[in-house]
Structures are given as structure tokens and as C-alpha cells.
Amino acid sequence: MLDILYIEDNSDEADIFRRLMGLMTPSPSYLILPSGSQAIDYLLQQGSYQGQSPRLPNLVLIDLKLPGHSGFEVIQQVRASSRTRYLPLVVYSSSENPKDMRRAYDLGANAYLIKPESYHQVSAMMQQAVDFWLKQSRSYVP
């Protein structure tokens, strides 16, 4: 089972995420995809993933500003599919714009996290997110 799908195009952010996941015990399994288009293909089993059965994650962390399809478009398409409708989708963005937050929630995001500035703050936030979404909450699987 895949614990986390992280959709992030910034390689520095992805490296920080990798390091933090490696420090956790137990270390969650994860996949990082660098574009909204790749994420949609992966989650909806289309494009290069057509005919495959990629593992659905227990949690999707998604940036909003992505190449190809934006994070908003990913959320919209994921929520429109019966296969992925109930996946936990958590926006992880540097945007503090209330319009972005409102739009993300309107499209079906489960939560909206603003990327902290310091490594220690990122570490604490990721630990809390993993504890909540992977250990404490239960996803609905039809």
C-alpha cells in the first residue's frame, strides 16, 4: 500500500520531504510526482498508467502551482472519479491567499496546509500530518 502521494514540482521541497519521511519511524511509503498531469494520469489510471493498477495512496499532498494541470485541476478531476472520490486530499502550498483556500475547499480538499518557512516547522507539520492522516483517521473506501 502506498502511504503518501506528494505532488510537488520544486525539487528542493521534494528533497526536504524525502529527508523528513526517512527520519520517521516507521517511515511512510511515498511517491513524488512533479506535475499535475502525471498525478492525474497516476490516480485515474490513464496516459502512461493506463492498463496498470497503480496503488492508491492513503493521503495525497498537493501543491497548487504545478506544471501541466494545476493543483486545483487535480483536485477537481480526482473528486469527479468514483475510483478516487474519497481519497484524502491535503493542499500543501505556500499560498496564503484566502481565494486559493476557498477554491481548494470548494473543489473538495480535506485540508489546507501553508508551507512553513523553517525546516523545523516543516518537520513538525509533516509529523503532525502523518500522525493524523495515516495513524489516527480512517479513510472511507467504498
mmCIF file with all atom_site columns, C-alpha atoms in Angstrom:
data_model
loop_
_atom_site.group_PDB
_atom_site.id
_atom_site.type_symbol
_atom_site.label_atom_id
_atom_site.label_alt_id
_atom_site.label_comp_id
_atom_site.label_asym_id
_atom_site.label_entity_id
_atom_site.label_seq_id
_atom_site.pdbx_PDB_ins_code
_atom_site.Cartn_x
_atom_site.Cartn_y
_atom_site.Cartn_z
_atom_site.occupancy
_atom_site.B_iso_or_equiv
_atom_site.pdbx_formal_charge
_atom_site.auth_seq_id
_atom_site.auth_comp_id
_atom_site.auth_asym_id
_atom_site.auth_atom_id
_atom_site.pdbx_PDB_model_num
ATOM 1   C CA . MET A 1 1   ? 0.000   0.000  0.000   1.00 0.00 ? 1   MET A CA 1
ATOM 2   C CA . LEU A 1 2   ? 1.192   3.491  -0.764  1.00 0.00 ? 2   LEU A CA 1
ATOM 3   C CA . ASP A 1 3   ? 1.006   5.834  2.211   1.00 0.00 ? 3   ASP A CA 1
ATOM 4   C CA . ILE A 1 4   ? 1.556   9.248  0.583   1.00 0.00 ? 4   ILE A CA 1
ATOM 5   C CA . LEU A 1 5   ? 1.438   10.656 -2.922  1.00 0.00 ? 5   LEU A CA 1
ATOM 6   C CA . TYR A 1 6   ? 3.193   14.029 -2.879  1.00 0.00 ? 6   TYR A CA 1
ATOM 7   C CA . ILE A 1 7   ? 2.619   16.193 -5.940  1.00 0.00 ? 7   ILE A CA 1
ATOM 8   C CA . GLU A 1 8   ? 5.385   18.798 -5.997  1.00 0.00 ? 8   GLU A CA 1
ATOM 9   C CA . ASP A 1 9   ? 7.426   20.294 -8.830  1.00 0.00 ? 9   ASP A CA 1
ATOM 10  C CA . ASN A 1 10  ? 10.041  22.048 -6.668  1.00 0.00 ? 10  ASN A CA 1
ATOM 11  C CA . SER A 1 11  ? 12.996  19.680 -6.288  1.00 0.00 ? 11  SER A CA 1
ATOM 12  C CA . ASP A 1 12  ? 14.167  21.379 -3.069  1.00 0.00 ? 12  ASP A CA 1
ATOM 13  C CA . GLU A 1 13  ? 10.754  20.857 -1.460  1.00 0.00 ? 13  GLU A CA 1
ATOM 14  C CA . ALA A 1 14  ? 10.736  17.240 -2.661  1.00 0.00 ? 14  ALA A CA 1
ATOM 15  C CA . ASP A 1 15  ? 14.209  16.644 -1.169  1.00 0.00 ? 15  ASP A CA 1
ATOM 16  C CA . ILE A 1 16  ? 13.125  18.049 2.184   1.00 0.00 ? 16  ILE A CA 1
ATOM 17  C CA . PHE A 1 17  ? 10.077  15.781 2.106   1.00 0.00 ? 17  PHE A CA 1
ATOM 18  C CA . ARG A 1 18  ? 12.258  12.731 1.327   1.00 0.00 ? 18  ARG A CA 1
ATOM 19  C CA . ARG A 1 19  ? 14.586  13.529 4.234   1.00 0.00 ? 19  ARG A CA 1
ATOM 20  C CA . LEU A 1 20  ? 11.716  14.032 6.653   1.00 0.00 ? 20  LEU A CA 1
ATOM 21  C CA . MET A 1 21  ? 9.975   10.810 5.645   1.00 0.00 ? 21  MET A CA 1
ATOM 22  C CA . GLY A 1 22  ? 13.255  8.936  6.143   1.00 0.00 ? 22  GLY A CA 1
ATOM 23  C CA . LEU A 1 23  ? 13.520  10.242 9.708   1.00 0.00 ? 23  LEU A CA 1
ATOM 24  C CA . MET A 1 24  ? 10.071  8.997  10.721  1.00 0.00 ? 24  MET A CA 1
ATOM 25  C CA . THR A 1 25  ? 9.579   5.682  12.473  1.00 0.00 ? 25  THR A CA 1
ATOM 26  C CA . PRO A 1 26  ? 8.149   3.786  10.784  1.00 0.00 ? 26  PRO A CA 1
ATOM 27  C CA . SER A 1 27  ? 8.989   5.539  7.548   1.00 0.00 ? 27  SER A CA 1
ATOM 28  C CA . PRO A 1 28  ? 5.871   6.029  5.397   1.00 0.00 ? 28  PRO A CA 1
ATOM 29  C CA . SER A 1 29  ? 5.966   4.775  1.829   1.00 0.00 ? 29  SER A CA 1
ATOM 30  C CA . TYR A 1 30  ? 5.635   7.597  -0.670  1.00 0.00 ? 30  TYR A CA 1
ATOM 31  C CA . LEU A 1 31  ? 5.763   8.585  -4.301  1.00 0.00 ? 31  LEU A CA 1
ATOM 32  C CA . ILE A 1 32  ? 6.613   12.076 -5.526  1.00 0.00 ? 32  ILE A CA 1
ATOM 33  C CA . LEU A 1 33  ? 5.222   13.212 -8.861  1.00 0.00 ? 33  LEU A CA 1
ATOM 34  C CA . PRO A 1 34  ? 6.421   16.537 -10.313 1.00 0.00 ? 34  PRO A CA 1
ATOM 35  C CA . SER A 1 35  ? 3.330   17.622 -12.240 1.00 0.00 ? 35  SER A CA 1
ATOM 36  C CA . GLY A 1 36  ? -0.415  17.781 -12.014 1.00 0.00 ? 36  GLY A CA 1
ATOM 37  C CA . SER A 1 37  ? -0.697  15.950 -15.325 1.00 0.00 ? 37  SER A CA 1
ATOM 38  C CA . GLN A 1 38  ? 1.329   12.995 -14.048 1.00 0.00 ? 38  GLN A CA 1
ATOM 39  C CA . ALA A 1 39  ? -0.707  12.910 -10.850 1.00 0.00 ? 39  ALA A CA 1
ATOM 40  C CA . ILE A 1 40  ? -3.993  12.804 -12.760 1.00 0.00 ? 40  ILE A CA 1
ATOM 41  C CA . ASP A 1 41  ? -2.677  10.040 -15.011 1.00 0.00 ? 41  ASP A CA 1
ATOM 42  C CA . TYR A 1 42  ? -1.459  8.050  -11.994 1.00 0.00 ? 42  TYR A CA 1
ATOM 43  C CA . LEU A 1 43  ? -4.604  8.429  -9.906  1.00 0.00 ? 43  LEU A CA 1
ATOM 44  C CA . LEU A 1 44  ? -7.066  7.922  -12.768 1.00 0.00 ? 44  LEU A CA 1
ATOM 45  C CA . GLN A 1 45  ? -5.083  5.126  -14.475 1.00 0.00 ? 45  GLN A CA 1
ATOM 46  C CA . GLN A 1 46  ? -4.696  6.925  -17.771 1.00 0.00 ? 46  GLN A CA 1
ATOM 47  C CA . GLY A 1 47  ? -1.844  8.024  -20.034 1.00 0.00 ? 47  GLY A CA 1
ATOM 48  C CA . SER A 1 48  ? 1.307   6.055  -19.219 1.00 0.00 ? 48  SER A CA 1
ATOM 49  C CA . TYR A 1 49  ? -0.557  4.344  -16.327 1.00 0.00 ? 49  TYR A CA 1
ATOM 50  C CA . GLN A 1 50  ? -3.413  3.075  -18.495 1.00 0.00 ? 50  GLN A CA 1
ATOM 51  C CA . GLY A 1 51  ? -3.902  -0.666 -18.081 1.00 0.00 ? 51  GLY A CA 1
ATOM 52  C CA . GLN A 1 52  ? -1.856  -0.658 -14.889 1.00 0.00 ? 52  GLN A CA 1
ATOM 53  C CA . SER A 1 53  ? -3.166  -0.765 -11.361 1.00 0.00 ? 53  SER A CA 1
ATOM 54  C CA . PRO A 1 54  ? -1.117  1.855  -9.530  1.00 0.00 ? 54  PRO A CA 1
ATOM 55  C CA . ARG A 1 55  ? -1.584  1.734  -5.788  1.00 0.00 ? 55  ARG A CA 1
ATOM 56  C CA . LEU A 1 56  ? -3.874  4.399  -4.430  1.00 0.00 ? 56  LEU A CA 1
ATOM 57  C CA . PRO A 1 57  ? -2.317  6.358  -1.591  1.00 0.00 ? 57  PRO A CA 1
ATOM 58  C CA . ASN A 1 58  ? -3.752  6.780  1.882   1.00 0.00 ? 58  ASN A CA 1
ATOM 59  C CA . LEU A 1 59  ? -3.017  10.511 1.585   1.00 0.00 ? 59  LEU A CA 1
ATOM 60  C CA . VAL A 1 60  ? -2.444  12.921 -1.290  1.00 0.00 ? 60  VAL A CA 1
ATOM 61  C CA . LEU A 1 61  ? -0.379  16.035 -0.522  1.00 0.00 ? 61  LEU A CA 1
ATOM 62  C CA . ILE A 1 62  ? -0.689  18.501 -3.353  1.00 0.00 ? 62  ILE A CA 1
ATOM 63  C CA . ASP A 1 63  ? 0.897   21.814 -4.211  1.00 0.00 ? 63  ASP A CA 1
ATOM 64  C CA . LEU A 1 64  ? -1.314  24.254 -6.119  1.00 0.00 ? 64  LEU A CA 1
ATOM 65  C CA . LYS A 1 65  ? 1.192   25.712 -8.572  1.00 0.00 ? 65  LYS A CA 1
ATOM 66  C CA . LEU A 1 66  ? 2.163   22.791 -10.773 1.00 0.00 ? 66  LEU A CA 1
ATOM 67  C CA . PRO A 1 67  ? 3.184   22.367 -14.403 1.00 0.00 ? 67  PRO A CA 1
ATOM 68  C CA . GLY A 1 68  ? 0.636   20.787 -16.696 1.00 0.00 ? 68  GLY A CA 1
ATOM 69  C CA . HIS A 1 69  ? -2.521  20.743 -14.626 1.00 0.00 ? 69  HIS A CA 1
ATOM 70  C CA . SER A 1 70  ? -2.695  22.939 -11.531 1.00 0.00 ? 70  SER A CA 1
ATOM 71  C CA . GLY A 1 71  ? -3.393  21.545 -8.096  1.00 0.00 ? 71  GLY A CA 1
ATOM 72  C CA . PHE A 1 72  ? -6.942  22.857 -8.428  1.00 0.00 ? 72  PHE A CA 1
ATOM 73  C CA . GLU A 1 73  ? -7.442  20.850 -11.619 1.00 0.00 ? 73  GLU A CA 1
ATOM 74  C CA . VAL A 1 74  ? -6.046  17.737 -9.949  1.00 0.00 ? 74  VAL A CA 1
ATOM 75  C CA . ILE A 1 75  ? -8.460  18.095 -7.038  1.00 0.00 ? 75  ILE A CA 1
ATOM 76  C CA . GLN A 1 76  ? -11.379 18.644 -9.394  1.00 0.00 ? 76  GLN A CA 1
ATOM 77  C CA . GLN A 1 77  ? -10.599 15.578 -11.530 1.00 0.00 ? 77  GLN A CA 1
ATOM 78  C CA . VAL A 1 78  ? -9.847  13.348 -8.562  1.00 0.00 ? 78  VAL A CA 1
ATOM 79  C CA . ARG A 1 79  ? -13.152 14.266 -6.919  1.00 0.00 ? 79  ARG A CA 1
ATOM 80  C CA . ALA A 1 80  ? -15.028 13.620 -10.187 1.00 0.00 ? 80  ALA A CA 1
ATOM 81  C CA . SER A 1 81  ? -13.871 9.995  -10.407 1.00 0.00 ? 81  SER A CA 1
ATOM 82  C CA . SER A 1 82  ? -15.605 7.241  -8.468  1.00 0.00 ? 82  SER A CA 1
ATOM 83  C CA . ARG A 1 83  ? -12.224 5.493  -8.045  1.00 0.00 ? 83  ARG A CA 1
ATOM 84  C CA . THR A 1 84  ? -10.642 8.423  -6.214  1.00 0.00 ? 84  THR A CA 1
ATOM 85  C CA . ARG A 1 85  ? -13.576 10.474 -4.930  1.00 0.00 ? 85  ARG A CA 1
ATOM 86  C CA . TYR A 1 86  ? -12.913 9.718  -1.263  1.00 0.00 ? 86  TYR A CA 1
ATOM 87  C CA . LEU A 1 87  ? -9.118  9.942  -1.203  1.00 0.00 ? 87  LEU A CA 1
ATOM 88  C CA . PRO A 1 88  ? -7.852  12.316 1.484   1.00 0.00 ? 88  PRO A CA 1
ATOM 89  C CA . LEU A 1 89  ? -6.553  15.364 -0.424  1.00 0.00 ? 89  LEU A CA 1
ATOM 90  C CA . VAL A 1 90  ? -4.499  17.859 1.540   1.00 0.00 ? 90  VAL A CA 1
ATOM 91  C CA . VAL A 1 91  ? -3.270  21.021 -0.130  1.00 0.00 ? 91  VAL A CA 1
ATOM 92  C CA . TYR A 1 92  ? 0.319   21.837 0.887   1.00 0.00 ? 92  TYR A CA 1
ATOM 93  C CA . SER A 1 93  ? 1.007   25.269 -0.554  1.00 0.00 ? 93  SER A CA 1
ATOM 94  C CA . SER A 1 94  ? 2.917   28.475 0.092   1.00 0.00 ? 94  SER A CA 1
ATOM 95  C CA . SER A 1 95  ? -0.197  30.445 -0.890  1.00 0.00 ? 95  SER A CA 1
ATOM 96  C CA . GLU A 1 96  ? -1.936  32.191 1.981   1.00 0.00 ? 96  GLU A CA 1
ATOM 97  C CA . ASN A 1 97  ? -4.474  33.730 -0.380  1.00 0.00 ? 97  ASN A CA 1
ATOM 98  C CA . PRO A 1 98  ? -7.993  33.219 1.024   1.00 0.00 ? 98  PRO A CA 1
ATOM 99  C CA . LYS A 1 99  ? -9.312  32.830 -2.541  1.00 0.00 ? 99  LYS A CA 1
ATOM 100 C CA . ASP A 1 100 ? -6.968  29.871 -3.098  1.00 0.00 ? 100 ASP A CA 1
ATOM 101 C CA . MET A 1 101 ? -8.041  28.326 0.194   1.00 0.00 ? 101 MET A CA 1
ATOM 102 C CA . ARG A 1 102 ? -11.730 28.771 -0.574  1.00 0.00 ? 102 ARG A CA 1
ATOM 103 C CA . ARG A 1 103 ? -11.353 27.361 -4.085  1.00 0.00 ? 103 ARG A CA 1
ATOM 104 C CA . ALA A 1 104 ? -9.423  24.333 -2.822  1.00 0.00 ? 104 ALA A CA 1
ATOM 105 C CA . TYR A 1 105 ? -12.100 23.573 -0.242  1.00 0.00 ? 105 TYR A CA 1
ATOM 106 C CA . ASP A 1 106 ? -14.903 24.198 -2.736  1.00 0.00 ? 106 ASP A CA 1
ATOM 107 C CA . LEU A 1 107 ? -13.330 21.659 -5.085  1.00 0.00 ? 107 LEU A CA 1
ATOM 108 C CA . GLY A 1 108 ? -13.114 19.065 -2.324  1.00 0.00 ? 108 GLY A CA 1
ATOM 109 C CA . ALA A 1 109 ? -9.803  19.400 -0.472  1.00 0.00 ? 109 ALA A CA 1
ATOM 110 C CA . ASN A 1 110 ? -9.929  17.879 3.003   1.00 0.00 ? 110 ASN A CA 1
ATOM 111 C CA . ALA A 1 111 ? -7.409  20.310 4.492   1.00 0.00 ? 111 ALA A CA 1
ATOM 112 C CA . TYR A 1 112 ? -5.168  23.216 3.542   1.00 0.00 ? 112 TYR A CA 1
ATOM 113 C CA . LEU A 1 113 ? -1.661  23.456 5.000   1.00 0.00 ? 113 LEU A CA 1
ATOM 114 C CA . ILE A 1 114 ? 0.532   26.506 4.435   1.00 0.00 ? 114 ILE A CA 1
ATOM 115 C CA . LYS A 1 115 ? 4.178   25.621 3.938   1.00 0.00 ? 115 LYS A CA 1
ATOM 116 C CA . PRO A 1 116 ? 6.206   26.911 6.871   1.00 0.00 ? 116 PRO A CA 1
ATOM 117 C CA . GLU A 1 117 ? 9.438   28.863 6.423   1.00 0.00 ? 117 GLU A CA 1
ATOM 118 C CA . SER A 1 118 ? 11.857  26.856 8.573   1.00 0.00 ? 118 SER A CA 1
ATOM 119 C CA . TYR A 1 119 ? 12.976  23.242 8.293   1.00 0.00 ? 119 TYR A CA 1
ATOM 120 C CA . HIS A 1 120 ? 11.965  22.592 11.910  1.00 0.00 ? 120 HIS A CA 1
ATOM 121 C CA . GLN A 1 121 ? 8.466   23.931 11.295  1.00 0.00 ? 121 GLN A CA 1
ATOM 122 C CA . VAL A 1 122 ? 8.144   21.821 8.138   1.00 0.00 ? 122 VAL A CA 1
ATOM 123 C CA . SER A 1 123 ? 9.325   18.789 10.090  1.00 0.00 ? 123 SER A CA 1
ATOM 124 C CA . ALA A 1 124 ? 6.777   19.358 12.854  1.00 0.00 ? 124 ALA A CA 1
ATOM 125 C CA . MET A 1 125 ? 3.946   19.948 10.376  1.00 0.00 ? 125 MET A CA 1
ATOM 126 C CA . MET A 1 126 ? 4.770   16.825 8.365   1.00 0.00 ? 126 MET A CA 1
ATOM 127 C CA . GLN A 1 127 ? 4.964   14.726 11.539  1.00 0.00 ? 127 GLN A CA 1
ATOM 128 C CA . GLN A 1 128 ? 1.553   16.004 12.644  1.00 0.00 ? 128 GLN A CA 1
ATOM 129 C CA . ALA A 1 129 ? 0.059   15.426 9.190   1.00 0.00 ? 129 ALA A CA 1
ATOM 130 C CA . VAL A 1 130 ? 1.402   11.868 9.029   1.00 0.00 ? 130 VAL A CA 1
ATOM 131 C CA . ASP A 1 131 ? 0.241   11.150 12.583  1.00 0.00 ? 131 ASP A CA 1
ATOM 132 C CA . PHE A 1 132 ? -3.251  12.389 11.825  1.00 0.00 ? 132 PHE A CA 1
ATOM 133 C CA . TRP A 1 133 ? -3.866  11.190 8.260   1.00 0.00 ? 133 TRP A CA 1
ATOM 134 C CA . LEU A 1 134 ? -2.022  7.872  8.438   1.00 0.00 ? 134 LEU A CA 1
ATOM 135 C CA . LYS A 1 135 ? -2.378  6.850  12.069  1.00 0.00 ? 135 LYS A CA 1
ATOM 136 C CA . GLN A 1 136 ? -5.460  8.468  13.595  1.00 0.00 ? 136 GLN A CA 1
ATOM 137 C CA . SER A 1 137 ? -8.001  8.997  10.821  1.00 0.00 ? 137 SER A CA 1
ATOM 138 C CA . ARG A 1 138 ? -9.696  6.382  8.693   1.00 0.00 ? 138 ARG A CA 1
ATOM 139 C CA . SER A 1 139 ? -10.485 6.893  5.034   1.00 0.00 ? 139 SER A CA 1
ATOM 140 C CA . TYR A 1 140 ? -13.746 5.814  3.535   1.00 0.00 ? 140 TYR A CA 1
ATOM 141 C CA . VAL A 1 141 ? -13.253 3.102  0.937   1.00 0.00 ? 141 VAL A CA 1
ATOM 142 C CA . PRO A 1 142 ? -16.448 2.146  -0.889  1.00 0.00 ? 142 PRO A CA 1
#
